[in-house]
Amino acid sequence: MKKRIAVLASGRGSNFQAVIDAIAAGTIPAACEALITDNPGAYAIERAGKAGIPVRVIDYRSFSSREAYERSLLAAMQEVDADLYVLAGYMRILGTDLVRSFSGKMVNIHPALLPSFTGLHAQRQAILHGVKVAGCTVHFVDENLDCGPIILQYCVPVLDGDDEDTLADRILEREHECYPEAIRLFCEDRLDVIGRRVRIRS
Ligand code: GRF
């Protein structure tokens, strides 16, 4: 049976688009039921509009406290009642209670080979550190930042002439392959989480 997924994005939403396209192509056996965003100016909203996906804007700035914002976000997520919540460039750190409510049902993509270079500007961190291989990681979300069990990692070379932007572009191309693939595996019920390790059933 088709899974129901919801995407959370704050910005341009190119990974969201890759997921929309993979669903439309029949690669991911799912329906995207909602885009949830904290940013009323997110380009992801236009992408959702074109694909006919309902949008929920939960504007962080319109809340008096972080707790009030999180309550509203939690309610919106529960209302959608998705099988999988996909963080795609969602720029707010989610509170522990919210993350626990969706344990095993929320995934994130990070533009680095975790556990290296967590947090913001991962590609810049990779350049500054001088690594020769970089990439992206799709992982389940747990209470710690960029830390949950790893589902897939794709790598790219770091070239001598690279700067943060050229490396980010090369990684992003792979993100657009890695994320739909990881979501497909989830939607096909092929992921077993054993401690920190995720086994992919064939
Ligand atoms: C991507 O690099 C993703 O890995 C990171 O945020 C960026 C989002 O890009 N978490 P986009 O909005 O999907 O284009």
Short mmCIF file of C-alpha atoms and ligand atoms in Angstrom, two decimals:
data_model
loop_
_atom_site.label_atom_id
_atom_site.label_comp_id
_atom_site.label_asym_id
_atom_site.label_seq_id
_atom_site.Cartn_x
_atom_site.Cartn_y
_atom_site.Cartn_z
CA MET A 1 0.00 0.00 0.00
CA LYS A 2 1.14 3.53 -0.76
CA LYS A 3 2.69 5.42 2.14
CA ARG A 4 1.65 8.93 3.07
CA ILE A 5 4.53 11.33 3.42
CA ALA A 6 4.85 14.95 4.56
CA VAL A 7 7.80 17.20 3.75
CA LEU A 8 9.16 19.94 6.00
CA ALA A 9 11.23 22.57 4.17
CA SER A 10 12.31 26.15 4.84
CA GLY A 11 13.85 27.31 1.60
CA ARG A 12 14.36 26.62 -2.10
CA GLY A 13 13.19 23.00 -1.81
CA SER A 14 15.29 21.32 -4.49
CA ASN A 15 15.28 18.08 -2.49
CA PHE A 16 11.51 18.42 -2.07
CA GLN A 17 11.32 18.72 -5.88
CA ALA A 18 13.40 15.57 -6.31
CA VAL A 19 10.91 13.74 -4.08
CA ILE A 20 7.91 15.17 -5.97
CA ASP A 21 9.50 14.04 -9.26
CA ALA A 22 10.28 10.55 -7.97
CA ILE A 23 6.69 10.13 -6.78
CA ALA A 24 5.36 11.35 -10.13
CA ALA A 25 7.67 8.93 -11.95
CA GLY A 26 6.34 6.07 -9.80
CA THR A 27 9.74 5.41 -8.24
CA ILE A 28 8.60 6.17 -4.69
CA PRO A 29 5.38 4.33 -3.81
CA ALA A 30 3.92 7.21 -1.81
CA ALA A 31 1.65 10.21 -1.90
CA CYS A 32 2.92 13.55 -0.63
CA GLU A 33 0.13 14.80 1.62
CA ALA A 34 1.61 18.10 2.80
CA LEU A 35 4.41 20.62 2.74
CA ILE A 36 4.96 22.15 6.16
CA THR A 37 7.15 25.24 6.26
CA ASP A 38 8.25 27.78 8.86
CA ASN A 39 8.99 30.35 6.14
CA PRO A 40 6.16 32.08 4.26
CA GLY A 41 8.70 33.14 1.59
CA ALA A 42 10.03 29.64 0.90
CA TYR A 43 10.30 28.77 -2.79
CA ALA A 44 9.25 25.25 -1.76
CA ILE A 45 5.70 26.66 -1.46
CA GLU A 46 5.62 27.33 -5.22
CA ARG A 47 6.86 23.83 -5.92
CA ALA A 48 4.06 22.42 -3.76
CA GLY A 49 1.51 24.59 -5.58
CA LYS A 50 2.60 23.29 -8.97
CA ALA A 51 2.35 19.70 -7.74
CA GLY A 52 -1.02 20.23 -6.04
CA ILE A 53 0.36 19.51 -2.58
CA PRO A 54 -1.39 21.25 0.35
CA VAL A 55 0.82 23.73 2.25
CA ARG A 56 0.83 24.49 5.97
CA VAL A 57 2.79 27.63 6.91
CA ILE A 58 3.76 27.75 10.56
CA ASP A 59 5.58 31.04 10.69
CA TYR A 60 8.08 30.90 13.53
CA ARG A 61 8.06 34.70 13.86
CA SER A 62 4.35 34.82 14.60
CA PHE A 63 4.72 32.88 17.86
CA SER A 64 5.56 34.38 21.23
CA SER A 65 7.76 31.48 22.30
CA ARG A 66 9.57 28.50 20.93
CA GLU A 67 7.24 26.23 22.93
CA ALA A 68 4.14 27.75 21.31
CA TYR A 69 5.70 27.31 17.88
CA GLU A 70 6.55 23.68 18.59
CA ARG A 71 3.03 22.95 19.86
CA SER A 72 1.58 24.29 16.65
CA LEU A 73 4.07 22.36 14.53
CA LEU A 74 3.34 19.16 16.45
CA ALA A 75 -0.41 19.65 15.97
CA ALA A 76 0.04 20.22 12.22
CA MET A 77 2.19 17.12 11.89
CA GLN A 78 -0.27 15.00 13.86
CA GLU A 79 -3.12 16.27 11.73
CA VAL A 80 -1.35 15.19 8.55
CA ASP A 81 -0.76 11.82 10.20
CA ALA A 82 1.94 10.79 7.75
CA ASP A 83 3.81 7.48 7.68
CA LEU A 84 7.02 9.43 7.09
CA TYR A 85 8.10 13.02 7.78
CA VAL A 86 10.84 14.18 5.43
CA LEU A 87 13.06 17.07 6.55
CA ALA A 88 14.34 18.73 3.37
CA GLY A 89 16.31 21.82 4.30
CA TYR A 90 14.17 22.47 7.37
CA MET A 91 16.23 25.09 9.15
CA ARG A 92 14.87 24.88 12.69
CA ILE A 93 16.11 22.51 15.31
CA LEU A 94 13.20 20.38 16.51
CA GLY A 95 12.57 19.91 20.24
CA THR A 96 13.18 16.61 21.95
CA ASP A 97 9.49 15.86 22.63
CA LEU A 98 8.53 16.44 19.01
CA VAL A 99 11.38 14.29 17.74
CA ARG A 100 10.43 11.47 20.15
CA SER A 101 6.81 11.60 18.95
CA PHE A 102 7.96 10.68 15.47
CA SER A 103 10.78 8.30 16.28
CA GLY A 104 11.52 6.00 13.33
CA LYS A 105 9.17 8.06 11.15
CA MET A 106 11.28 11.12 10.44
CA VAL A 107 14.30 11.41 8.14
CA ASN A 108 16.76 14.17 7.30
CA ILE A 109 19.37 14.81 4.64
CA HIS A 110 22.66 16.41 5.56
CA PRO A 111 25.26 17.62 3.03
CA ALA A 112 28.21 15.79 4.58
CA LEU A 113 29.37 12.29 5.31
CA LEU A 114 28.23 12.04 8.93
CA PRO A 115 29.43 11.94 11.61
CA SER A 116 31.80 14.53 10.11
CA PHE A 117 30.72 18.14 9.79
CA THR A 118 27.39 18.33 11.59
CA GLY A 119 25.37 21.55 11.80
CA LEU A 120 25.47 24.55 9.50
CA HIS A 121 27.84 25.08 6.55
CA ALA A 122 28.87 21.45 6.30
CA GLN A 123 30.40 21.97 2.85
CA ARG A 124 32.50 24.90 4.14
CA GLN A 125 33.65 22.75 7.05
CA ALA A 126 34.69 20.03 4.59
CA ILE A 127 36.70 22.49 2.46
CA LEU A 128 38.38 24.03 5.50
CA HIS A 129 39.26 20.62 6.90
CA GLY A 130 40.79 19.57 3.59
CA VAL A 131 38.97 16.27 3.16
CA LYS A 132 39.33 14.57 -0.25
CA VAL A 133 35.91 12.93 -0.22
CA ALA A 134 32.64 14.58 0.75
CA GLY A 135 28.99 13.69 0.21
CA CYS A 136 25.56 13.49 1.74
CA THR A 137 23.84 11.40 4.38
CA VAL A 138 20.20 10.43 4.84
CA HIS A 139 19.47 9.42 8.41
CA PHE A 140 16.62 8.87 10.84
CA VAL A 141 16.16 11.84 13.15
CA ASP A 142 16.87 11.41 16.84
CA GLU A 143 17.28 13.84 19.75
CA ASN A 144 20.78 14.87 18.74
CA LEU A 145 21.64 17.09 15.79
CA ASP A 146 22.53 15.19 12.60
CA CYS A 147 23.03 12.05 14.61
CA GLY A 148 20.35 9.38 14.07
CA PRO A 149 20.85 5.97 12.41
CA ILE A 150 22.27 6.32 8.89
CA ILE A 151 20.19 5.00 5.99
CA LEU A 152 22.31 5.93 2.95
CA GLN A 153 25.45 7.89 2.17
CA TYR A 154 26.60 8.95 -1.30
CA CYS A 155 30.04 10.42 -1.84
CA VAL A 156 31.71 12.85 -4.24
CA PRO A 157 35.36 13.83 -4.71
CA VAL A 158 36.65 17.16 -3.45
CA LEU A 159 38.69 18.69 -6.28
CA ASP A 160 41.69 20.99 -5.90
CA GLY A 161 39.89 23.96 -7.42
CA ASP A 162 36.75 23.57 -5.28
CA ASP A 163 35.32 26.23 -3.08
CA GLU A 164 32.32 25.91 -0.81
CA ASP A 165 29.88 26.62 -3.66
CA THR A 166 31.26 24.23 -6.28
CA LEU A 167 31.43 21.48 -3.68
CA ALA A 168 27.87 22.22 -2.51
CA ASP A 169 26.64 21.95 -6.12
CA ARG A 170 28.36 18.60 -6.62
CA ILE A 171 26.95 17.25 -3.36
CA LEU A 172 23.46 18.59 -4.13
CA GLU A 173 23.30 16.59 -7.37
CA ARG A 174 23.92 13.44 -5.35
CA GLU A 175 21.41 14.53 -2.68
CA HIS A 176 18.74 14.53 -5.37
CA GLU A 177 19.49 10.84 -6.02
CA CYS A 178 20.17 9.75 -2.45
CA TYR A 179 17.05 11.19 -0.81
CA PRO A 180 14.47 9.69 -3.19
CA GLU A 181 16.27 6.35 -2.96
CA ALA A 182 16.23 6.35 0.86
CA ILE A 183 12.56 7.35 0.90
CA ARG A 184 11.75 4.63 -1.62
CA LEU A 185 13.41 2.03 0.66
CA PHE A 186 11.40 3.29 3.64
CA CYS A 187 8.16 3.26 1.65
CA GLU A 188 8.86 -0.30 0.52
CA ASP A 189 9.26 -1.33 4.21
CA ARG A 190 12.83 -2.40 3.54
CA LEU A 191 14.62 -0.66 6.41
CA ASP A 192 15.36 -2.45 9.68
CA VAL A 193 16.88 -0.35 12.44
CA ILE A 194 19.06 -2.36 14.78
CA GLY A 195 20.61 -0.05 17.34
CA ARG A 196 22.50 2.54 15.34
CA ARG A 197 22.65 0.39 12.22
CA VAL A 198 20.09 0.37 9.45
CA ARG A 199 19.88 -2.83 7.49
CA ILE A 200 18.43 -2.66 3.98
CA ARG A 201 16.42 -5.75 3.11
CA SER A 202 16.67 -6.90 -0.49
C1 GRF B 1 20.50 20.66 1.34
O1 GRF B 1 21.87 20.83 1.10
C2 GRF B 1 20.29 19.68 2.47
O2 GRF B 1 21.27 18.69 2.54
C3 GRF B 1 20.37 20.56 3.69
O3 GRF B 1 19.75 21.76 3.31
C4 GRF B 1 19.85 21.92 1.90
C5 GRF B 1 18.47 22.11 1.38
O4 GRF B 1 18.44 22.39 0.01
N1 GRF B 1 19.76 19.92 4.83
P1 GRF B 1 17.06 22.37 -0.77
O5 GRF B 1 16.15 23.36 -0.05
O6 GRF B 1 16.52 20.99 -0.75
O7 GRF B 1 17.38 22.85 -2.16
#
